[in-house]
Tab-separated table of C-alpha atoms and ligand atoms in Angstrom:
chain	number	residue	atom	x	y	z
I	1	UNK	CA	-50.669	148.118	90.245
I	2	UNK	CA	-47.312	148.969	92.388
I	3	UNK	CA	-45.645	152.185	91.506
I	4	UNK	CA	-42.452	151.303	90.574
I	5	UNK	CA	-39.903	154.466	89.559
I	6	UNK	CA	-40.319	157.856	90.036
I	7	UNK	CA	-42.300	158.068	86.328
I	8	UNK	CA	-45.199	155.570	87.961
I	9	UNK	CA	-45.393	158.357	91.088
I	10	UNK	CA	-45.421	161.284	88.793
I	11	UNK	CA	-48.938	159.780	87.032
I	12	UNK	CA	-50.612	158.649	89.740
I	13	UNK	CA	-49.592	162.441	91.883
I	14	UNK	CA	-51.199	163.957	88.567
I	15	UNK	CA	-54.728	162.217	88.958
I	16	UNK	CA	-54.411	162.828	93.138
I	17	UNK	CA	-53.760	166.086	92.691
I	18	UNK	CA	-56.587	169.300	91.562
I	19	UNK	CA	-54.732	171.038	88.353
I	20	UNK	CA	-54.229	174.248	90.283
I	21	UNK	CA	-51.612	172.154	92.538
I	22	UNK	CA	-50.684	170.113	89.580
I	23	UNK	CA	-49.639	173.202	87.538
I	24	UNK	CA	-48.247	175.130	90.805
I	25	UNK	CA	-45.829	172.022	91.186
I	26	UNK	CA	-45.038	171.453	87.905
I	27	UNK	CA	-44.134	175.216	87.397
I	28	UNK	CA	-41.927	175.579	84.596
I	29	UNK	CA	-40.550	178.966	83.436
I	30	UNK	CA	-42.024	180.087	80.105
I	31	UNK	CA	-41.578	177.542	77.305
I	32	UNK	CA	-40.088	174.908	80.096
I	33	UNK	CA	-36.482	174.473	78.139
I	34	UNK	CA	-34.883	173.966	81.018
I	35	UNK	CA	-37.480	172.072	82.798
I	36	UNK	CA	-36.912	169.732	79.759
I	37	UNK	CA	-33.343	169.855	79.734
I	38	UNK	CA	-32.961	168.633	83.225
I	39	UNK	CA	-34.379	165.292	82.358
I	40	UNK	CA	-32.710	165.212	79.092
I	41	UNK	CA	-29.049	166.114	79.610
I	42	UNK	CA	-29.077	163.536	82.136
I	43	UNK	CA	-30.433	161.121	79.039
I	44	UNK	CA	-27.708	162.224	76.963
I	45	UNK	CA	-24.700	160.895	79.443
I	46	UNK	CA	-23.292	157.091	78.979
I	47	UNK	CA	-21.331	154.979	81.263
I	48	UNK	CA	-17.993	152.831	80.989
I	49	UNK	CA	-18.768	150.427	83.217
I	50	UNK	CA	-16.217	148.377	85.049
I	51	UNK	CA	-16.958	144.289	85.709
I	52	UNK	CA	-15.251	141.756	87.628
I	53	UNK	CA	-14.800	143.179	90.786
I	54	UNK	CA	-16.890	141.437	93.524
I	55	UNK	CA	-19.900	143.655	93.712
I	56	UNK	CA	-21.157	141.056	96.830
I	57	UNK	CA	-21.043	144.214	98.982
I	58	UNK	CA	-22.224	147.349	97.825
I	59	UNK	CA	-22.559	150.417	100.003
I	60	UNK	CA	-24.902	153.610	99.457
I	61	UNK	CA	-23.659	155.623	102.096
I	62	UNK	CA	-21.370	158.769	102.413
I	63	UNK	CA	-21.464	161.886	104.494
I	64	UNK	CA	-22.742	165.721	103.735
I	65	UNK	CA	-20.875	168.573	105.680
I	66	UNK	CA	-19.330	165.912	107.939
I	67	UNK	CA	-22.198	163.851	109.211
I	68	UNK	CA	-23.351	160.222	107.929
I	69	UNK	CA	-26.428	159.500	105.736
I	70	UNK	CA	-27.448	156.476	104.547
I	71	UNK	CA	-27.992	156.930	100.466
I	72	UNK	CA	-26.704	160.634	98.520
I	73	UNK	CA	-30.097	161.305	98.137
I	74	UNK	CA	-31.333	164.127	99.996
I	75	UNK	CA	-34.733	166.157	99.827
I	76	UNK	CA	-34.413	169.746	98.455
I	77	UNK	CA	-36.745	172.589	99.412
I	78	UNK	CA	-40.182	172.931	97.961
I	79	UNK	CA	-42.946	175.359	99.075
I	80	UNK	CA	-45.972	174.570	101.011
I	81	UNK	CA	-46.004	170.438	101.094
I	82	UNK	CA	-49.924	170.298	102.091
I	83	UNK	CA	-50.622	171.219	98.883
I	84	UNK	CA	-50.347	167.433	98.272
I	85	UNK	CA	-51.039	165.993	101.682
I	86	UNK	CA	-52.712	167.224	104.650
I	87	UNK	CA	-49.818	166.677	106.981
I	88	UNK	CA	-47.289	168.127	104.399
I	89	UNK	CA	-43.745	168.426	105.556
I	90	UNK	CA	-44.683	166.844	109.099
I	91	UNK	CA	-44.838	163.721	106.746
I	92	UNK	CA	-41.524	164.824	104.598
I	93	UNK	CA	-40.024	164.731	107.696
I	94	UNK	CA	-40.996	161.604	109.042
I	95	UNK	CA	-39.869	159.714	105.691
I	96	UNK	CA	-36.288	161.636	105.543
I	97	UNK	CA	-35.800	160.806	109.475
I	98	UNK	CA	-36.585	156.651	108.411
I	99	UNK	CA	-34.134	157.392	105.463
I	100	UNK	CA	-31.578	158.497	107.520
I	101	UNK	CA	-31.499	161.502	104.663
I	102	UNK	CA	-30.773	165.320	104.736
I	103	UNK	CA	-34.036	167.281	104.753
I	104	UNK	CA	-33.551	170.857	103.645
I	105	UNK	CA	-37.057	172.586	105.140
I	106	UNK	CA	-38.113	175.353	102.651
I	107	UNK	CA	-38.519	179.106	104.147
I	108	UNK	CA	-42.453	178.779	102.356
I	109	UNK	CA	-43.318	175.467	104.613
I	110	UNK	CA	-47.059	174.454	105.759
I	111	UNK	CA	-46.229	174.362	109.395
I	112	UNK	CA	-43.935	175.863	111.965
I	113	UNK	CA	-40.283	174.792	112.238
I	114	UNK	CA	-41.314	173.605	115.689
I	115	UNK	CA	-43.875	171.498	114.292
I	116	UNK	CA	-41.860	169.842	111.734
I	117	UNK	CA	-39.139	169.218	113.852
I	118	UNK	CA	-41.492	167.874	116.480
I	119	UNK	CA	-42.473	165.039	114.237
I	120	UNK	CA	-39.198	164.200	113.621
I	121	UNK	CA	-36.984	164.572	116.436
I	122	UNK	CA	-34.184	162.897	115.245
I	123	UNK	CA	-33.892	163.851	111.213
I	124	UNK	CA	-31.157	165.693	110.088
I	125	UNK	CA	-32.431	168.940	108.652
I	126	UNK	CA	-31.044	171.915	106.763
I	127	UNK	CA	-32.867	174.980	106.643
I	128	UNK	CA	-33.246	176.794	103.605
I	129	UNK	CA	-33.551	180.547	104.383
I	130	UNK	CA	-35.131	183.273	102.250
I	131	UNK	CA	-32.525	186.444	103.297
I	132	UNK	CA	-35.472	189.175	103.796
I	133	UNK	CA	-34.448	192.721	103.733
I	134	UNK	CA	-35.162	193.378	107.376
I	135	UNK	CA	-32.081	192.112	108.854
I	136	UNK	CA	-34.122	191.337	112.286
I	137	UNK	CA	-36.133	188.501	110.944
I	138	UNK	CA	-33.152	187.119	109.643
I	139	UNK	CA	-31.380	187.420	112.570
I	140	UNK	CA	-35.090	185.822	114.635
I	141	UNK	CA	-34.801	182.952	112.168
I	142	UNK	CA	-30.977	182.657	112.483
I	143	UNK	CA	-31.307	181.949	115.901
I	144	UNK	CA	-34.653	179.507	115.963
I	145	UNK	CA	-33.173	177.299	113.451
I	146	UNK	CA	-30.282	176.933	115.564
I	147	UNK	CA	-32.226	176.352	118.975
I	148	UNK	CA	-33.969	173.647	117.096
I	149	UNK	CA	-30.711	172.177	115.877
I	150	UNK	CA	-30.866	172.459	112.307
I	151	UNK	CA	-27.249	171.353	110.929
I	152	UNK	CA	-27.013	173.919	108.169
I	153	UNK	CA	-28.301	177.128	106.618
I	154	UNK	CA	-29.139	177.089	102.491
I	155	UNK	CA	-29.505	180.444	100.766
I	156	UNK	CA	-31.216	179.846	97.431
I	157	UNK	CA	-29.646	182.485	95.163
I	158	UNK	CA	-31.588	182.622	92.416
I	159	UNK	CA	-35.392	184.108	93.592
I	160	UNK	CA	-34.783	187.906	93.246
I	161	UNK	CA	-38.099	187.976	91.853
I	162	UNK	CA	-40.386	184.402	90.696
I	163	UNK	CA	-39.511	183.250	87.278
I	164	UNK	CA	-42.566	183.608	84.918
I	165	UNK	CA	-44.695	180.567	85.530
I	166	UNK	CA	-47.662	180.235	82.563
I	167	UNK	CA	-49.629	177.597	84.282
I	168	UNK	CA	-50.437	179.377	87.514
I	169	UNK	CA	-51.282	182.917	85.708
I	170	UNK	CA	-53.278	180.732	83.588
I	171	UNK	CA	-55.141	179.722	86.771
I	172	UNK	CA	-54.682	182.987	87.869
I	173	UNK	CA	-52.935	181.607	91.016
I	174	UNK	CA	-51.061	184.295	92.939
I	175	UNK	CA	-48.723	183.473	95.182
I	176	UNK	CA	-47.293	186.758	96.174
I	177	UNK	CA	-50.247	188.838	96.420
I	178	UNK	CA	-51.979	185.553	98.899
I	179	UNK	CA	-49.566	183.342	99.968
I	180	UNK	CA	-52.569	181.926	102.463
I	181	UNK	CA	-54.977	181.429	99.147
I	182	UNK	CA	-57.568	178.956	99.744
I	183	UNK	CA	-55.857	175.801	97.911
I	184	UNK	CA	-52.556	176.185	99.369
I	185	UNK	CA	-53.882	176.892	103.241
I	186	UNK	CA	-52.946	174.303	105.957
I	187	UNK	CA	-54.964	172.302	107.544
I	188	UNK	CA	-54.046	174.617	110.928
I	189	UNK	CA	-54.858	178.223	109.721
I	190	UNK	CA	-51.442	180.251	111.143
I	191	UNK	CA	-49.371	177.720	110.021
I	192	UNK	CA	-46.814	179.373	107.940
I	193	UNK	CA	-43.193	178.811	109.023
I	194	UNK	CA	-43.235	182.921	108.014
I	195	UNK	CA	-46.517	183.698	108.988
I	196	UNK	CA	-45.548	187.465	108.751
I	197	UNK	CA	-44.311	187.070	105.231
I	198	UNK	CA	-46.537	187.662	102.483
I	199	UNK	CA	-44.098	188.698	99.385
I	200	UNK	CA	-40.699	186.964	98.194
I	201	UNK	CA	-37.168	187.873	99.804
I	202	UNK	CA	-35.344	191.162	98.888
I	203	UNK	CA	-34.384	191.860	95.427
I	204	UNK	CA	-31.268	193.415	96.589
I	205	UNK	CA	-29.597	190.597	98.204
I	206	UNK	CA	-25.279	190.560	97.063
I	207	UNK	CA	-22.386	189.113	97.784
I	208	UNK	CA	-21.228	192.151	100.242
I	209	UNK	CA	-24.565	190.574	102.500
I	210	UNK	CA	-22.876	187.163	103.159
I	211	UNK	CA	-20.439	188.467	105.980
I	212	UNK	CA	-23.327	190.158	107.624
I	213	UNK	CA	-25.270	186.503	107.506
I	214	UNK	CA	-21.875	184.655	108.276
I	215	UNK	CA	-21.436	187.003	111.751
I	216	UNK	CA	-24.765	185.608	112.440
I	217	UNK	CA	-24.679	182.096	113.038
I	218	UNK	CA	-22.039	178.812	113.558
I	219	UNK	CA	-24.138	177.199	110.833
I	220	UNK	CA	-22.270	176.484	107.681
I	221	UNK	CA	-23.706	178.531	104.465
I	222	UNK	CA	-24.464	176.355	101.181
I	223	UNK	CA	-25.320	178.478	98.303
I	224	UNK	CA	-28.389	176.782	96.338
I	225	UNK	CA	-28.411	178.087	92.320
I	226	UNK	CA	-24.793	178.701	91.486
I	227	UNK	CA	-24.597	178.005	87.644
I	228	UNK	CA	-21.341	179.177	86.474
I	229	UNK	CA	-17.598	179.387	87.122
I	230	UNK	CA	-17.650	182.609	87.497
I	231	UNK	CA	-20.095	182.645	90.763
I	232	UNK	CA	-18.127	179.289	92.106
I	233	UNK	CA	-15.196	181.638	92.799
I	234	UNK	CA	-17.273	184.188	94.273
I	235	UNK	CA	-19.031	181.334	96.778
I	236	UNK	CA	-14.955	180.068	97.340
I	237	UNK	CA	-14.141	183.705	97.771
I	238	UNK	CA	-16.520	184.149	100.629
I	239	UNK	CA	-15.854	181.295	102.511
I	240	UNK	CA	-19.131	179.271	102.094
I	241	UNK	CA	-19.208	175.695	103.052
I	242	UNK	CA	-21.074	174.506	100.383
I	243	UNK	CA	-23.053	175.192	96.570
I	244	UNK	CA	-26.236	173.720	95.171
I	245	UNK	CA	-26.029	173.441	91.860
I	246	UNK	CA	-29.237	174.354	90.702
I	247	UNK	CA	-31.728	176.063	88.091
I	248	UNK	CA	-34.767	175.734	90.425
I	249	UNK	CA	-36.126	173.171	88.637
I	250	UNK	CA	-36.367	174.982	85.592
I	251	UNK	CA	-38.634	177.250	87.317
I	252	UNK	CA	-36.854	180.721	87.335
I	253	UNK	CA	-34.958	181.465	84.425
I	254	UNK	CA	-35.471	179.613	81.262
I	255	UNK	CA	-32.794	178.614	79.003
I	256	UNK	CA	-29.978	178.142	81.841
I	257	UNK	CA	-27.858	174.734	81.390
I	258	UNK	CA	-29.656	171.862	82.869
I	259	UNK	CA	-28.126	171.679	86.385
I	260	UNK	CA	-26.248	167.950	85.151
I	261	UNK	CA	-24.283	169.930	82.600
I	262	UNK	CA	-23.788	173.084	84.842
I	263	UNK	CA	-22.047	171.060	87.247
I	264	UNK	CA	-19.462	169.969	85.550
I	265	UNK	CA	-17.728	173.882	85.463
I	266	UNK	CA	-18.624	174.247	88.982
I	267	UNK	CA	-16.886	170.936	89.868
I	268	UNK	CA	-13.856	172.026	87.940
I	269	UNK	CA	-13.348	175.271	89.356
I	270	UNK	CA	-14.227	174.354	93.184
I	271	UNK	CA	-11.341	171.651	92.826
I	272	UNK	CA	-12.646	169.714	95.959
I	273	UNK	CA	-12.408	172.735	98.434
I	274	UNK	CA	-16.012	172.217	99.322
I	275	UNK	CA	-18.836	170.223	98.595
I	276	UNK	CA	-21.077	170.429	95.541
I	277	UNK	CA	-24.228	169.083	95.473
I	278	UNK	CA	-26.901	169.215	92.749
I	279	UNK	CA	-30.769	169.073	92.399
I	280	UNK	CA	-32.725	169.117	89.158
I	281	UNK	CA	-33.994	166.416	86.612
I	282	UNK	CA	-33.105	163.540	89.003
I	283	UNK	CA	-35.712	160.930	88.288
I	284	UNK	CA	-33.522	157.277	88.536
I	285	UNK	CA	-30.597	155.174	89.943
I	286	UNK	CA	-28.764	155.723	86.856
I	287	UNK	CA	-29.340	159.644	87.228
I	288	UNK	CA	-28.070	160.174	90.663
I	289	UNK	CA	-24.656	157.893	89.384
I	290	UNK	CA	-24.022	160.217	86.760
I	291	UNK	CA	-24.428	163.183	88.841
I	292	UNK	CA	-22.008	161.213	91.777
I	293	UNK	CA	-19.430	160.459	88.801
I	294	UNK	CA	-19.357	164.297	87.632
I	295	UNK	CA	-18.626	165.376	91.370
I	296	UNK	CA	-21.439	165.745	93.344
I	297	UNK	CA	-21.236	164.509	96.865
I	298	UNK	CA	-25.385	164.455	96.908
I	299	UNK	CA	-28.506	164.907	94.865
I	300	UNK	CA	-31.506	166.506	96.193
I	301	UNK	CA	-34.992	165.922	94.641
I	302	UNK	CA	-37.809	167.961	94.704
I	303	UNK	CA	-40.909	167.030	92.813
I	304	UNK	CA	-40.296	163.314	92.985
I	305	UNK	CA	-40.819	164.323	96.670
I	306	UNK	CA	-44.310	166.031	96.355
I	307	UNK	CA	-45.404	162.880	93.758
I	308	UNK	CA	-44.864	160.751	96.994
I	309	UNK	CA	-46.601	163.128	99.300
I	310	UNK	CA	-49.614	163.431	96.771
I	311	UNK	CA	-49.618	159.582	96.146
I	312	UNK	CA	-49.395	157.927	99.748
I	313	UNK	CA	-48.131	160.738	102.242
I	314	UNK	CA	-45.129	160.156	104.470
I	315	UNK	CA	-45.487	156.145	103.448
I	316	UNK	CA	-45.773	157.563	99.936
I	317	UNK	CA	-42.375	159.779	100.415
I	318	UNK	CA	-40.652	156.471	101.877
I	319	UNK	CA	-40.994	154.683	98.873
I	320	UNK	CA	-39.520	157.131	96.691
I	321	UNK	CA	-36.612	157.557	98.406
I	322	UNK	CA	-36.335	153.537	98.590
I	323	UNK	CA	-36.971	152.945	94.883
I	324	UNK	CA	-34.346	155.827	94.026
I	325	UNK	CA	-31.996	154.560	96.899
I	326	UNK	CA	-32.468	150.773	95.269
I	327	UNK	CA	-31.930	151.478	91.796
I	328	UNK	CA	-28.628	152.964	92.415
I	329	UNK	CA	-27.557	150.565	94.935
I	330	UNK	CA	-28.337	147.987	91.465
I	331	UNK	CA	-26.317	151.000	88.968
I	332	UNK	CA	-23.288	150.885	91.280
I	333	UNK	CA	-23.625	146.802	91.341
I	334	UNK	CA	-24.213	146.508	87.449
I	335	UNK	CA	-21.121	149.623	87.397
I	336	UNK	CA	-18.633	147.838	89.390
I	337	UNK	CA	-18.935	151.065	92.421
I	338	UNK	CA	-18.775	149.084	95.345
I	339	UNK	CA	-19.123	152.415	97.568
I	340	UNK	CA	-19.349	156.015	96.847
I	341	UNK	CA	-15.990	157.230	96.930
I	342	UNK	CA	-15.412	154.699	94.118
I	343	UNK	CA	-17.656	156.595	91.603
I	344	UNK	CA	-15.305	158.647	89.746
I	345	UNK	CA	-15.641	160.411	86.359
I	346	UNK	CA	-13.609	157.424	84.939
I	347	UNK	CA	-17.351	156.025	84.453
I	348	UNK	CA	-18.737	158.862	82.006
I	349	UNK	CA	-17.822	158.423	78.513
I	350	UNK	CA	-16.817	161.875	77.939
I	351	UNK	CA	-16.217	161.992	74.339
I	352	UNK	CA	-20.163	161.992	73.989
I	353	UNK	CA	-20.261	165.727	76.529
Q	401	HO6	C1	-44.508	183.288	97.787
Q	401	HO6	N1	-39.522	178.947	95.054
Q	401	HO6	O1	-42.434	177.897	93.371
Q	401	HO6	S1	-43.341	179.528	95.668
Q	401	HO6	C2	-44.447	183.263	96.419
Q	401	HO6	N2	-39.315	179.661	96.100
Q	401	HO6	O2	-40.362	177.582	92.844
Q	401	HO6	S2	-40.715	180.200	96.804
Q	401	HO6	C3	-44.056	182.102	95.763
Q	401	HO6	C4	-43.767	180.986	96.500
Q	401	HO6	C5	-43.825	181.016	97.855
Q	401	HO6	C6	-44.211	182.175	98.502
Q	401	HO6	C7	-41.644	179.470	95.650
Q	401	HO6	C8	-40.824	178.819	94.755
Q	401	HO6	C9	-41.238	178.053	93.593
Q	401	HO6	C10	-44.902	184.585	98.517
């Protein structure tokens, strides 16, 4: 049988995968309310759609910090891809450069940045940077993600420690005391993009560090895990380019809005100055429309990606992003959006929120 949606990749990545990996990926944060919530706040959202308005046309693409892509589906960062296929984010890659998508390569990746970038020349890719507390590595890092032209650097803001995952000390998986444990290794054994680092980035990282990182590079700085208002005018405050809206896939702490409803106060208080994005419980057409409607210029997935690696590899990762980009190419048809910049809250029936 095909897989169809995102729900059909999820099953089949489940039998493909050994329940260590299954669990690792899955990874929600104690009793998983937010994990949940993620999937359900988006369920909880109706449309007013508009008709008659010669949908014979309908266009998926926009633009991300200035340069084009062709759907606002990007992939967010997730740790260690051959966990689910051999090649791992050599294949993410690949599919993301077809896609014509933003790829934002994870600090905890399977390969070298060379390597990835090497199988995919041409992708436009974000790195997503891990501030350590030695300043040097930063700095190394700074300046190889810039030789190999990433466009962008994303600090995720919300890993001073791991959240507390149940699954993987069930399986007694840990990832901090060996990141190179047996069922996580790469096919090439020194393969780690930070093959030096074996524990997670500083617990002391603050605001007062973003000039330091901003004197450091050209790159613009998009903050990944902003949740509230109050952080939004922080990010404005220091002169970021960008914010994630994100709870980690419910995978840090529990009981944090679901990233759809957390956006909404982010979106309000950033008042178009820069670009929000979100990530988190995006699993349809429908889903990334909503999110597009409550003001975010993108939506980044992150297990749907590692379903498609598990299922068919980079092939497997192509069709994901092609069911997801179809299905909202047939939402903004059925919708009346005959491009992105005509999604507008005007199609969420509010009195429901
Ligand atoms: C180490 N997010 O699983 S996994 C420990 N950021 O959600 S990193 C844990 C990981 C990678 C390396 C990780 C996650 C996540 C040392």
């Amino acid at each position: 049988m095909p897989l169809v949606c995102l729900a059909d990749f999820k099953a089949q990545a489940q039998k493909q995968l050994s329940k260590i990996s299954w669990d690792f990926v899955e990874g929600e944060a104690d009793d998983g309310i937010t994990y949940d919530d993620n999937m359900a706040a988006f369920k909880r959202i109706r449309f007013r759609p508009r008709f008659l308005r010669d949908v014979s046309k309908v266009d998926t693409r926009t633009t991300i910090q200035g340069q084009e892509i062709d759907a606002p589906i990007c992939i967010s960062p997730t740790a260690f891809h051959s966990i689910a296929w051999p090649d791992g984010e050599k294949s993410t890659a690949r599919a993301a450069q077809e896609a014509n998508i933003c790829y934002v390569i994870a600090s905890y990746s399977s390969y070298t940045l060379e390597d990835i970038v090497a199988a995919a020349p041409r992708g436009f890719h974000w790195f997503q940077l891990y501030v350590q507390p030695d300043w040097d590595i930063n700095k190394q890092m700074i300046q190889r993600v810039e030789a190999l032209g990433f466009k962008a650097l994303v600090i995720t803001v919300d890993v001073p420690i791991l959240g507390n995952r149940r699954g993987d000390k069930r399986n007694e998986l840990n990832l901090e005391a060996n990141v190179m444990l047996k069922d996580l290794r790469s096919p090439g054994e020194k393969n780690c993009t930070l093959s030096a680092l074996t524990s997670l980035p500083t617990t002391s990282l603050c605001w007062n560090d973003l000039p330091l990182l901003q004197r450091m590079t050209r790159l613009p700085i998009i903050l990944k895990g902003i949740l509230t208002k109050e952080d939004a005018e922080l990010a404005l405050k220091h002169n970021v380019q960008g914010i994630i809206v994100s709870n980690h896939g419910g995978r840090q702490l529990d009981e944090v809005l679901a990233s759809i409803d957390a956006l909404r106060e982010v979106v309000a208080t950033v008042k178009g100055k820069i670009e929000v994005y979100m990530d988190g419980g995006v699993r349809t057409g429908n889903d990334v429309l909503k999110a597009l409607a409550l003001g975010a210029r993108c939506i980044f997935l992150g297990r749907p990606i590692l379903w498609g690696l598990a299922c068919k590899g980079e092939h497997g990762v192509k069709e994901v992003l092609n069911i997801l980009k179809a299905e909202l190419h047939t939402s903004m048809t059925l919708s009346g959006c005959r491009s992105v910049s005509e999604i507008s809250p005007d199609l969420i029936q509010f009195s429901r929120l």
